[in-house]
Structure formats: structure tokens, C-alpha cells
Coordinates of C-alpha atoms in Angstrom, one line a residue:
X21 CA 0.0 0.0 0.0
X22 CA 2.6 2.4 0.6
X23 CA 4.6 1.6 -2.8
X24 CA 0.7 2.7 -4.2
X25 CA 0.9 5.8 -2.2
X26 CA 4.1 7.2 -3.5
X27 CA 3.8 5.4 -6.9
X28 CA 0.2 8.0 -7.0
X29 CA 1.9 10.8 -5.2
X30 CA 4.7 10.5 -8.1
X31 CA 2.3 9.7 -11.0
X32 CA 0.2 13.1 -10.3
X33 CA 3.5 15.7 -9.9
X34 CA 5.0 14.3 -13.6
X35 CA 1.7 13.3 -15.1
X36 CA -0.4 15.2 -18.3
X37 CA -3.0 15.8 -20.0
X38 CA -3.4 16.5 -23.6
X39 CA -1.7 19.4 -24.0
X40 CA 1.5 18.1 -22.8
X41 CA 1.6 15.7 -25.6
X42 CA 3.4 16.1 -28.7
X43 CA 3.1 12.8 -30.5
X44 CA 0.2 13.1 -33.5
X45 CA -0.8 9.9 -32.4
X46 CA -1.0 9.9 -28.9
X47 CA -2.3 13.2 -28.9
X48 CA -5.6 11.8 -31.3
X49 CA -5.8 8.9 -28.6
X50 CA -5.9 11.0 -25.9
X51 CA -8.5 13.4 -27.3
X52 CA -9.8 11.2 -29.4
X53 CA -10.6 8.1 -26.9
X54 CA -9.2 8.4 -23.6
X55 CA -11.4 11.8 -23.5
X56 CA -14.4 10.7 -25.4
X57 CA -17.5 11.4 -23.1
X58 CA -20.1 10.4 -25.6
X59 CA -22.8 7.7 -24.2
X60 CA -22.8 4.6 -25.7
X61 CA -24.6 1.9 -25.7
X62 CA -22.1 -0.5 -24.6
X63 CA -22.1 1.3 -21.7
X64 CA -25.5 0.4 -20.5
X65 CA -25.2 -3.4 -21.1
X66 CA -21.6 -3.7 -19.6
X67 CA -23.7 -2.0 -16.2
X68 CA -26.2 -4.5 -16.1
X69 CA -24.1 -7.0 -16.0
X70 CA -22.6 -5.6 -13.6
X71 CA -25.8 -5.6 -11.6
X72 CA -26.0 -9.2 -12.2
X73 CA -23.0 -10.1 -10.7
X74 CA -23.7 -7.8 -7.8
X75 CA -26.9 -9.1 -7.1
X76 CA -25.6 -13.0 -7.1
X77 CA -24.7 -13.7 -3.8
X78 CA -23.8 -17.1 -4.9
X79 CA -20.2 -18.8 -3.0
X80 CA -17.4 -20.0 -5.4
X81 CA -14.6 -22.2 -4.9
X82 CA -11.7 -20.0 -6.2
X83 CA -8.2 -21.1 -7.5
X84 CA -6.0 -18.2 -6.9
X85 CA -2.6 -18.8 -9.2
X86 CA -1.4 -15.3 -9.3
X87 CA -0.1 -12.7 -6.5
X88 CA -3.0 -13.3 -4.1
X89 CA -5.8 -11.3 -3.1
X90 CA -5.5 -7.8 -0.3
X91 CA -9.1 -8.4 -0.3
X92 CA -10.3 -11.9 0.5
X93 CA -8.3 -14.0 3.1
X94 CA -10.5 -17.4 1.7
X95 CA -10.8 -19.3 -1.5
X96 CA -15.0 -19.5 -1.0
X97 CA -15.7 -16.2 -2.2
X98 CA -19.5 -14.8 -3.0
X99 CA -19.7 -13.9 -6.3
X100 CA -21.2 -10.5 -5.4
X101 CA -18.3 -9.4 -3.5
X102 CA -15.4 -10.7 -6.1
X103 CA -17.4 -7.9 -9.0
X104 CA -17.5 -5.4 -5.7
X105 CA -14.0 -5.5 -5.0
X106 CA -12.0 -7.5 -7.9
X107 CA -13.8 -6.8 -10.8
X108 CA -12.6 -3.8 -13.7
X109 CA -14.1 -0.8 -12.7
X110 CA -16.7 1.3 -14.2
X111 CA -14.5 3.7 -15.3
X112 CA -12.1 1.7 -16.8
X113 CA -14.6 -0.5 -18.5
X114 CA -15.6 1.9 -20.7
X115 CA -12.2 2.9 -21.4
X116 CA -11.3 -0.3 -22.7
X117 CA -14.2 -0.5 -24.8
X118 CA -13.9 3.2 -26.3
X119 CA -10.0 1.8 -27.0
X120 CA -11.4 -1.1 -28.6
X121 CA -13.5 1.3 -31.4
X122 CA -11.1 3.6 -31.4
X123 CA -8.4 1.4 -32.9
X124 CA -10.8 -0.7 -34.6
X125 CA -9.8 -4.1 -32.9
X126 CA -11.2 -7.1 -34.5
X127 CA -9.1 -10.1 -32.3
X128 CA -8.3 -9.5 -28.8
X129 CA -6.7 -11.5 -26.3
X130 CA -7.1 -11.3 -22.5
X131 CA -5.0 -13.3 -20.0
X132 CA -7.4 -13.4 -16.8
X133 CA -11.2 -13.4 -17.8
X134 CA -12.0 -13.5 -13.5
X135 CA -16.1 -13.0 -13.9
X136 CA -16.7 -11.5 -17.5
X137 CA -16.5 -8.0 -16.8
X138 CA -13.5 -7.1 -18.6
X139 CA -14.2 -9.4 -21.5
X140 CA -17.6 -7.7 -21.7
X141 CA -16.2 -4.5 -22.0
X142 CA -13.6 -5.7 -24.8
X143 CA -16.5 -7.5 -27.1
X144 CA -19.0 -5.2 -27.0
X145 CA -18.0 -4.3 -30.2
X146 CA -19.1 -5.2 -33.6
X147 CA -16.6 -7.0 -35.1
X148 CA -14.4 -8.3 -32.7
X149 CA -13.3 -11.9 -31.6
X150 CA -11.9 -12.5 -28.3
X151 CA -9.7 -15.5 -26.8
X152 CA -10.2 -14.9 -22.7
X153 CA -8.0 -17.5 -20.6
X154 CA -8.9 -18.0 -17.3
X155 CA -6.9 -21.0 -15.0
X156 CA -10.2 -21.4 -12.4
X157 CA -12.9 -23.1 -13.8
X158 CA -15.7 -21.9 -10.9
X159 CA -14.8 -18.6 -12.1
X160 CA -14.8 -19.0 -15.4
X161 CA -18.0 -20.8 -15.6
X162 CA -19.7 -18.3 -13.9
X163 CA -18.3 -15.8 -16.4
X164 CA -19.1 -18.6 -19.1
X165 CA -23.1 -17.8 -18.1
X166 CA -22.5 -13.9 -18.1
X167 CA -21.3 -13.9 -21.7
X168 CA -24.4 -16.1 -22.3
X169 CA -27.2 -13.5 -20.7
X170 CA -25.8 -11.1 -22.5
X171 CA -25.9 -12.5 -25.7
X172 CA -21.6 -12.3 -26.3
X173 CA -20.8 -16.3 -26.4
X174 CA -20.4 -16.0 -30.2
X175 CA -18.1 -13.6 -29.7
X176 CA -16.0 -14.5 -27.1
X177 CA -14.0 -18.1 -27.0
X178 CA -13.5 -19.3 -23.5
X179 CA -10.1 -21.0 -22.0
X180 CA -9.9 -22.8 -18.9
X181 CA -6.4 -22.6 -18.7
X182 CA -2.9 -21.5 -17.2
X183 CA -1.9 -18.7 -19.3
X184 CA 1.7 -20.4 -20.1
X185 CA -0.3 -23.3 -21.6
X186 CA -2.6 -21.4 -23.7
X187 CA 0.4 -19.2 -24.6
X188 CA 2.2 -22.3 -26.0
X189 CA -0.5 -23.9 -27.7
X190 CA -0.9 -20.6 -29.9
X191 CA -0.1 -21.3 -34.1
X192 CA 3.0 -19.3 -34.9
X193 CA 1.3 -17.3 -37.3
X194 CA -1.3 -15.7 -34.3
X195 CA -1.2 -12.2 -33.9
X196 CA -3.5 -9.9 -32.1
X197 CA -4.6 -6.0 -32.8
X198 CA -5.0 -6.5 -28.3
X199 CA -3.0 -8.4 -25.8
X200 CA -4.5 -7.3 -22.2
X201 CA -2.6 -8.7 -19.2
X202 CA -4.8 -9.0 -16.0
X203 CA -3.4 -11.8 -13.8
X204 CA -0.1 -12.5 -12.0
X205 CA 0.7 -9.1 -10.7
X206 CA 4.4 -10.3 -10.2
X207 CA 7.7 -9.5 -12.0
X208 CA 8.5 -12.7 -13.3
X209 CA 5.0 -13.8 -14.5
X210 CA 4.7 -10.2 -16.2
X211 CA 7.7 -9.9 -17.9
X212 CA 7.5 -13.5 -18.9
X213 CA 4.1 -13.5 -20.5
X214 CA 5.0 -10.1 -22.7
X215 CA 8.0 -11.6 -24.3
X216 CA 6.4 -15.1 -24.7
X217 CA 3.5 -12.7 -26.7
X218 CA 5.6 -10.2 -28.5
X219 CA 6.1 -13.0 -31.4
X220 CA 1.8 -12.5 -31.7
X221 CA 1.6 -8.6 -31.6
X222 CA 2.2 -6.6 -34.7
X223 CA 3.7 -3.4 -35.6
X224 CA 0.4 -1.6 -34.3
X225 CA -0.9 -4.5 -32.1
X226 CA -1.6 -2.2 -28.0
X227 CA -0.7 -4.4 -25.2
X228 CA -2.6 -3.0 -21.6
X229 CA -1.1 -4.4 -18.6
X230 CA -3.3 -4.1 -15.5
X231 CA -2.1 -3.1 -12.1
X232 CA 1.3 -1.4 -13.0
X233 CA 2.0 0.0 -9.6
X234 CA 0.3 -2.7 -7.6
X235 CA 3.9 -3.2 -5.9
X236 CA 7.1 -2.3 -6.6
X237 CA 7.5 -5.6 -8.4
X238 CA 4.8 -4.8 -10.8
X239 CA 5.9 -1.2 -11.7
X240 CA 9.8 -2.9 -12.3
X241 CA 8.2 -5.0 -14.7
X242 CA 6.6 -2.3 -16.4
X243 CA 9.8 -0.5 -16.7
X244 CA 11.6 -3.0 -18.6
X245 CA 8.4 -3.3 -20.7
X246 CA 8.7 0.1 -21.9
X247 CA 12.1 0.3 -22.1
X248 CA 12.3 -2.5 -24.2
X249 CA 13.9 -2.1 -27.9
X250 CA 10.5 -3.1 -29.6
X251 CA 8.5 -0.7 -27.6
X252 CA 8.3 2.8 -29.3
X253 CA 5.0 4.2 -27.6
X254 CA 4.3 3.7 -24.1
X255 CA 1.5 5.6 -21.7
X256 CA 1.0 5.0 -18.3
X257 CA -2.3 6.0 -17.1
X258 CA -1.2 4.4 -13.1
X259 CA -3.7 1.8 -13.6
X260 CA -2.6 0.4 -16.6
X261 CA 0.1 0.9 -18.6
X262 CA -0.3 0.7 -22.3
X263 CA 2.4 0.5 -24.9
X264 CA 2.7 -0.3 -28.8
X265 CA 5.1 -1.4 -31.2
X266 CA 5.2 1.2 -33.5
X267 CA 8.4 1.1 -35.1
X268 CA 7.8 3.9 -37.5
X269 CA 7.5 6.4 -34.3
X270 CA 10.4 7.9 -32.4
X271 CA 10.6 6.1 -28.6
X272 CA 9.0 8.1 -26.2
X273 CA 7.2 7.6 -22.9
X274 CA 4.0 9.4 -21.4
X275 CA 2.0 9.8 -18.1
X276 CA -1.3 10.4 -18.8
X277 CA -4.2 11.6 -16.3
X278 CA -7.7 10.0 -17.2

């Protein structure tokens, strides 16, 4: 918690908005998407299914294989209080859909689907195809009837598995306009699961990476992910940190207030 603290304290003394950004691109993004206030209706079914989950009271078995929750100190969790307190946020729910739309994403993949909400937000778009992995099967089963209510299963192609294993299993030739990382908040795991992706992201392929200063492991691995050669555009918003390829654009790194 106190890593957050000064992480936060840090992020709003060197952050910007969009008049400290000089990159064509990221300046579009930021006005374009990040900033977008327009209602949509997205919006209104990604809510309620939210309501759904916080009205299901419902206990799980959950298997936790990442960095553990702050939260719950037991693996038989209500469902209502996992979307409460674990679940993607309103806020940035719509921000990953607007993102979505905004860079016209037609295949997506998500490394920890947790109930749905996330994935919701992602294919509740037109034309998009989604590969969500998710190592608990209570969880994803419950997340497996979400998609179903809300009309996305044809849309969104479920994996009960351990994100190396899916990772390995992927044909050579897979790439992905968006790789979003939500699970293991760790160093290792992090850092690992980028470079075993980068061979399925091109040029213009955005990966988001949840939880960047969730510890001072996390925020080390995001670091080294944006310094990395390959990575020409990178933006942390504190939440999430969200970098591209983009060889044609000269390296340079952003904080961004949303």
C-alpha cells in the first residue's frame, strides 16, 4: 500500500493531459478516446451485467494462481463481492471499450477473464473476436453464463487454462490488434508472459497491462516493458500501462491523467 501511495503521489507531480503531448498519435488517442465522453450503448449493457453479478450472492470455490488477493483472506468467495472489489471498474470498462473502437480491434486476447466483466467490455464491439484465458474453472463458468445473458458467447472463445499453456498452444502465425494482461501481478510472471507474446503482436498490435503499480515488483516490470527495444510508444495511465510497437514512431514515454 505504501509503494501505491508514493507510486500516485509521483504519478500526479509528472503526469499530463493533452496538452503536454506532442506525438500526432498519442495526442488523437488522448482526445480522441481516452477523453471521449459520448454515451454509448455499450455502456449500458456492460452495467447491467454488472448488476447481475452484484446481485448473485452465490459462494465460489476460487483457485488463486497469481499474487493473491488484499481483499479476500479465503478461497470460498461470493460472487457479489469478487465484481464489488476485484472486478474492472466502471471507469475503466468503458475505457477499454472506447479503446477497442477507437483502434478498430477485431481479435483480442485477455489473460485473466475472473467473472466477465473485462471481456464484456472488450466484445461489446461489432466485429471483434476475443480469446479470454482463465486458469479457475468456478470462475470461469460463472463468467461462461455472463457472456451467455448477455448475448456475447459467439463472440468470445473461452479457456480454462494457465496462461503459459494457452500461450504455448498458440499457431506461430497468431497475432493480435490487443494483448491485455490482468493476472499474476508479479515481475517474473509479467515480464515473462510479454516476451512469450511479442512474437503475436504486430507493428500496431496495444498491449494493456493491469495493475502497474500494484507493488514495486509490478511497476519494475513495467519499466523493462517500456524500455524495451521493440516498444516505441508507451503511456501510463497508473492503472494500466499501455504500450505499442510502432516502429515507424520515435521512442517516447507518457503519463497520462484520465
Amino acid at each position: 500500500m505504501k509503494h501505491q501511495i508514493h507510486s500516485y503521489l509521483n504519478f500526479l507531480l509528472n503526469s499530463k493531459n493533452q496538452h503536454g503531448v506532442h506525438s500526432p498519435f498519442v495526442y488523437k488517442l488522448v482526445t480522441q478516446c481516452f477523453y471521449d465522453k459520448s454515451p454509448r450503448k455499450a455502456y449500458k449493457t456492460w452495467q447491467n451485467a454488472k448488476l447481475e453479478l452484484l446481485n448473485d450472492k452465490s459462494l465460489i470455490s476460487v483457485k488463486d494462481f497469481g499474487a493473491g488477493s488484499r481483499v479476500f483472506n479465503t478461497n470460498q468467495r461470493a460472487v457479489n463481492q469478487i465484481a464489488k472489489n476485484a472486478g474492472i471498474t466502471k471507469k475503466r470498462a468503458q475505457l477499454l471499450n472506447r479503446i477497442c473502437n477507437y483502434l478498430k480491434v477485431e481479435n483480442a486476447l485477455e489473460l485473466g477473464t475472473s467473472l466477465g466483466l473485462g471481456s464484456l467490455a472488450i466484445a461489446l464491439n461489432n466485429t471483434l473476436q476475443l480469446d479470454t484465458v482463465e486458469a479457475c474453472p468456478n470462475t470461469l463458468k460463472r463468467a461462461e453464463a455472463l457472456f451467455k445473458n448477455f448475448n456475447c458467447t459467439s463472440k468470445i472463445t473461452t479457456h480454462n487454462s494457465d496462461f503459459n499453456q494457452l500461450i504455448k498452444s498458440l499457431a506461430p502465425t497468431k497475432t493480435y490488434d490487443l494483448i491485455y494482461i490482468d493476472g499474476h501481478h508479479n515481475y517474473e510472471a509479467t515480464w515473462h508472459y510479454f516476451n512469450q507474446l511479442k512474437p503475436h503482436a504486430h507493428d500496431q498490435t496495444i498491449f494493456i497491462f493491469d495493475d502497474i503499480h500494484w507493488s514495486k515488483e509490478m511497476t519494475k516490470a513495467w519499466e523493462e516493458v517500456s524500455n524495451s527495444p521493440e516498444i516505441h510508444v508507451s503511456i501510463d495511465t497508473f492503472y494500466w500501462g499501455i504500450c505499442f510497437k510502432r516502429p515507424e514512431q520515435a521512442k517516447e514515454h507518457f503519463r497520462i491523467r484520465i
